[in-house]
Amino acid sequence: MIRSARFLLSLAFAALAGTAQAAGPASSNSLTALRVEHQLSSLGTDGIQRDVRFAERVYRQGDRVWIARELPPASAHAEQEHDHANAHAGHKHADTDAAPRWIERDAKGALTVRVVSVSQQKNYAVEPAEYSNIGFDGSWATAYHLLDPAALKGMRAEGPVRNGVQTYRSTQGERTVTVDWDVAGQYPRRVESRNATGTQRKLTRVTALPAPAAAPWERAQRYAAADYTDLMD
């Protein structure tokens, strides 16, 4: 459910980039940590309100991005028990819905995408055909900046930059998207998409966090390599 919600958010915001041509700004060599809160709300014709909320931590530096779901402490214990039980049964297991995604870009722009199992200490390489299974749309700019900066070229700037933030707005059909863009950090502090009647709303809020002493991929570099397709055996 969360994987689907995350992918729906990416699809909603990716539509903005339809007329964009320019590439986004170069990646920064400094380690940046961001907390990303997602909310999806819909009111169905059956009168039922459906809400989904989840948060992720995004770490980015140079040509590396690490995206990890925030999980309650009890879920980590449950995963360990599940892995222990499956180990005795001879089954492979990795919760790819909740597992961190590690994305790297080389000098030619080619991507290496991995799903990281901390409990198994394995990095599962994901091929482009399987990107949708992990909620990744294949865009480096979206992974790094959370919203492709090129998409802003197709939006209307609302007034001047205030407190380091430029607001953009776009209306396509019955949907309106508003972006509060952090000019220095090159990421959206807030993205809201809603329909004209207010029955469908997607909201993302982003806050900067203190950078950790070490990037999360430093430990993962020591993990064993495996293929994502192994999980489908």
Coordinates of C-alpha atoms in Angstrom, one line a residue:
M1 CA 0.0 0.0 0.0
I2 CA 2.8 2.4 0.9
R3 CA 4.8 1.5 -2.1
S4 CA 1.7 2.3 -4.3
A5 CA 1.1 5.6 -2.5
R6 CA 4.7 6.6 -2.9
F7 CA 4.5 5.8 -6.7
L8 CA 1.2 7.7 -7.0
L9 CA 2.9 10.8 -5.5
S10 CA 5.8 10.5 -8.0
L11 CA 3.3 10.2 -10.9
A12 CA 1.3 13.2 -9.7
F13 CA 4.4 15.4 -9.6
A14 CA 6.1 13.9 -12.7
A15 CA 3.3 15.2 -14.9
L16 CA 4.6 18.7 -14.3
A17 CA 7.8 17.8 -16.3
G18 CA 6.0 17.1 -19.5
T19 CA 7.2 20.3 -21.2
A20 CA 10.5 20.6 -19.4
Q21 CA 13.7 20.3 -21.5
A22 CA 16.6 21.6 -19.3
A23 CA 18.5 19.4 -16.9
G24 CA 18.5 20.1 -13.2
P25 CA 21.4 21.8 -11.3
A26 CA 24.5 19.8 -10.5
S27 CA 24.5 17.7 -7.4
S28 CA 26.2 19.0 -4.3
N29 CA 29.2 17.3 -2.7
S30 CA 28.0 18.1 0.8
L31 CA 25.9 15.5 2.7
T32 CA 22.3 16.7 3.0
A33 CA 19.6 15.0 5.2
L34 CA 15.9 15.6 4.6
R35 CA 12.7 14.4 6.2
V36 CA 9.9 14.0 3.7
E37 CA 6.3 13.6 4.9
H38 CA 3.7 12.4 2.5
Q39 CA -0.1 12.7 2.9
L40 CA -2.7 11.4 0.5
S41 CA -6.4 12.0 1.1
S42 CA -9.4 11.1 -1.0
L43 CA -13.1 11.2 -0.5
G44 CA -14.9 8.5 -2.5
T45 CA -18.3 8.6 -4.1
D46 CA -19.3 6.1 -1.3
G47 CA -18.7 8.9 1.2
I48 CA -15.6 7.2 2.8
Q49 CA -12.6 9.3 3.5
R50 CA -9.3 7.5 2.8
D51 CA -6.1 8.8 4.2
V52 CA -2.5 7.6 3.9
R53 CA 0.4 9.1 5.8
F54 CA 4.1 8.1 5.9
A55 CA 7.5 9.7 6.1
E56 CA 10.9 9.0 4.6
R57 CA 14.5 10.1 5.3
V58 CA 16.5 11.2 2.2
Y59 CA 20.3 11.5 2.3
R60 CA 22.1 12.8 -0.8
Q61 CA 25.7 13.7 -1.6
G62 CA 27.3 14.0 -5.0
D63 CA 25.9 11.2 -7.2
R64 CA 24.4 9.2 -4.4
V65 CA 20.9 9.2 -2.9
W66 CA 19.6 7.0 0.0
I67 CA 15.9 6.9 0.6
A68 CA 14.6 5.1 3.8
R69 CA 11.1 4.8 5.2
E70 CA 10.6 5.9 8.8
L71 CA 9.5 2.9 10.8
P72 CA 8.3 2.5 14.4
P73 CA 10.7 0.6 16.7
A74 CA 8.3 -2.4 16.9
S75 CA 8.5 -3.0 13.2
A76 CA 12.3 -3.6 13.3
H77 CA 11.7 -6.3 16.0
A78 CA 9.0 -7.9 13.9
E79 CA 11.3 -8.0 10.8
Q80 CA 14.0 -9.7 12.8
E81 CA 11.6 -12.4 14.0
H82 CA 10.3 -12.8 10.4
D83 CA 13.8 -13.2 9.0
H84 CA 14.7 -15.7 11.8
A85 CA 11.7 -17.8 11.1
N86 CA 12.2 -17.8 7.3
A87 CA 15.9 -18.7 7.8
H88 CA 14.9 -21.9 9.5
A89 CA 12.3 -22.6 6.8
G90 CA 15.0 -22.1 4.0
H91 CA 13.1 -19.1 2.5
K92 CA 14.6 -15.8 1.4
H93 CA 13.1 -12.6 2.7
A94 CA 13.5 -8.9 2.4
D95 CA 10.8 -6.4 3.0
T96 CA 11.3 -4.4 -0.2
D97 CA 8.4 -2.1 0.5
A98 CA 10.1 -0.7 3.6
A99 CA 13.7 -1.4 2.7
P100 CA 16.1 1.6 1.9
R101 CA 16.7 2.4 -1.7
W102 CA 20.2 3.3 -2.7
I103 CA 20.6 5.1 -6.0
E104 CA 23.9 6.1 -7.7
R105 CA 24.7 7.9 -10.9
D106 CA 27.9 7.4 -12.9
A107 CA 29.8 10.0 -15.0
K108 CA 27.7 9.0 -18.1
G109 CA 24.4 9.4 -16.2
A110 CA 23.7 5.7 -15.9
L111 CA 22.0 4.7 -12.7
T112 CA 22.7 1.9 -10.3
V113 CA 19.7 1.1 -8.1
R114 CA 19.7 -1.1 -5.1
V115 CA 17.3 -2.2 -2.4
V116 CA 19.2 -2.7 0.9
S117 CA 18.4 -5.3 3.4
V118 CA 20.0 -4.3 6.7
S119 CA 19.0 -7.4 8.5
Q120 CA 20.4 -9.7 5.8
Q121 CA 23.3 -7.3 5.1
K122 CA 22.7 -7.6 1.3
N123 CA 22.3 -5.1 -1.5
Y124 CA 19.8 -6.2 -4.1
A125 CA 20.5 -4.8 -7.6
V126 CA 17.3 -3.6 -9.3
E127 CA 17.1 -3.5 -13.1
P128 CA 14.9 -0.8 -14.9
A129 CA 12.2 -3.3 -15.6
E130 CA 11.7 -3.7 -11.8
Y131 CA 11.8 0.0 -10.8
S132 CA 8.1 0.3 -10.5
N133 CA 8.1 -2.6 -7.9
I134 CA 10.1 -0.4 -5.5
G135 CA 8.3 2.9 -6.2
F136 CA 11.0 4.4 -8.4
D137 CA 10.1 6.3 -11.6
G138 CA 13.6 6.0 -13.0
S139 CA 14.4 9.8 -12.8
W140 CA 17.7 10.8 -11.1
A141 CA 16.5 14.4 -10.8
T142 CA 13.3 13.3 -9.0
A143 CA 15.3 11.1 -6.6
Y144 CA 17.9 13.7 -5.8
H145 CA 15.7 16.9 -5.7
L146 CA 12.4 15.1 -4.9
L147 CA 10.9 17.1 -7.7
D148 CA 12.7 17.6 -11.1
P149 CA 13.8 21.3 -11.1
A150 CA 13.2 21.3 -14.9
A151 CA 9.5 20.9 -14.2
L152 CA 9.4 24.4 -12.6
K153 CA 10.0 26.0 -16.0
G154 CA 6.5 25.0 -17.0
M155 CA 5.0 26.6 -13.9
R156 CA 4.1 30.2 -13.0
A157 CA 6.2 31.9 -10.3
E158 CA 4.1 33.5 -7.6
G159 CA 5.8 36.8 -6.5
P160 CA 9.4 37.2 -5.6
V161 CA 11.6 34.9 -3.5
R162 CA 10.7 35.1 0.2
N163 CA 12.9 33.7 2.9
G164 CA 14.8 31.7 0.4
V165 CA 11.6 30.1 -1.1
Q166 CA 10.1 30.7 -4.5
T167 CA 6.5 29.6 -4.9
Y168 CA 5.3 28.1 -8.2
R169 CA 1.8 27.2 -9.3
S170 CA 0.4 25.2 -12.2
T171 CA -3.2 24.3 -13.2
Q172 CA -3.8 21.4 -15.6
G173 CA -7.5 20.7 -16.1
E174 CA -9.1 20.4 -12.7
R175 CA -5.8 19.8 -10.9
T176 CA -3.7 22.6 -9.3
V177 CA -0.2 22.0 -8.1
T178 CA 1.6 24.4 -5.8
V179 CA 5.4 24.1 -5.1
D180 CA 7.4 26.0 -2.4
W181 CA 10.9 25.7 -3.8
D182 CA 14.0 26.1 -1.6
V183 CA 16.3 28.0 -3.9
A184 CA 19.6 27.3 -2.1
G185 CA 18.8 23.7 -1.2
Q186 CA 17.3 22.9 -4.5
Y187 CA 14.4 20.9 -3.2
P188 CA 10.7 21.5 -2.6
R189 CA 9.8 22.4 1.0
R190 CA 6.1 21.8 0.2
V191 CA 4.2 20.3 -2.8
E192 CA 0.5 20.2 -2.9
S193 CA -1.7 18.7 -5.6
R194 CA -5.5 19.0 -5.4
N195 CA -8.5 18.7 -7.6
A196 CA -11.1 21.5 -8.1
T197 CA -13.6 19.9 -5.7
G198 CA -11.0 19.2 -2.9
T199 CA -11.9 15.5 -2.8
Q200 CA -8.4 14.4 -4.0
R201 CA -5.3 15.9 -2.3
K202 CA -1.6 15.0 -2.2
L203 CA 0.7 16.8 0.1
T204 CA 4.5 16.5 0.6
R205 CA 6.4 18.5 3.3
V206 CA 10.2 18.5 3.4
T207 CA 12.3 19.7 6.3
A208 CA 16.1 19.8 6.6
L209 CA 17.8 17.7 9.3
P210 CA 21.3 17.8 10.7
A211 CA 23.6 15.7 8.5
P212 CA 24.8 12.5 10.1
A213 CA 28.5 11.9 10.8
A214 CA 28.6 9.2 8.1
A215 CA 26.4 8.6 5.1
P216 CA 24.2 5.5 5.4
W217 CA 25.7 3.9 2.2
E218 CA 29.1 3.7 3.9
R219 CA 28.0 0.7 5.9
A220 CA 26.0 -0.7 3.1
Q221 CA 29.1 -0.8 0.8
R222 CA 30.3 -3.7 2.9
Y223 CA 27.2 -5.8 2.3
A224 CA 27.0 -8.7 -0.1
A225 CA 25.7 -8.1 -3.6
A226 CA 22.6 -9.9 -4.8
D227 CA 19.9 -9.6 -7.5
Y228 CA 16.4 -8.3 -6.9
T229 CA 15.0 -11.1 -9.0
D230 CA 16.4 -13.5 -6.4
L231 CA 13.5 -12.4 -4.1
M232 CA 11.0 -13.6 -6.7
D233 CA 12.2 -17.2 -6.7

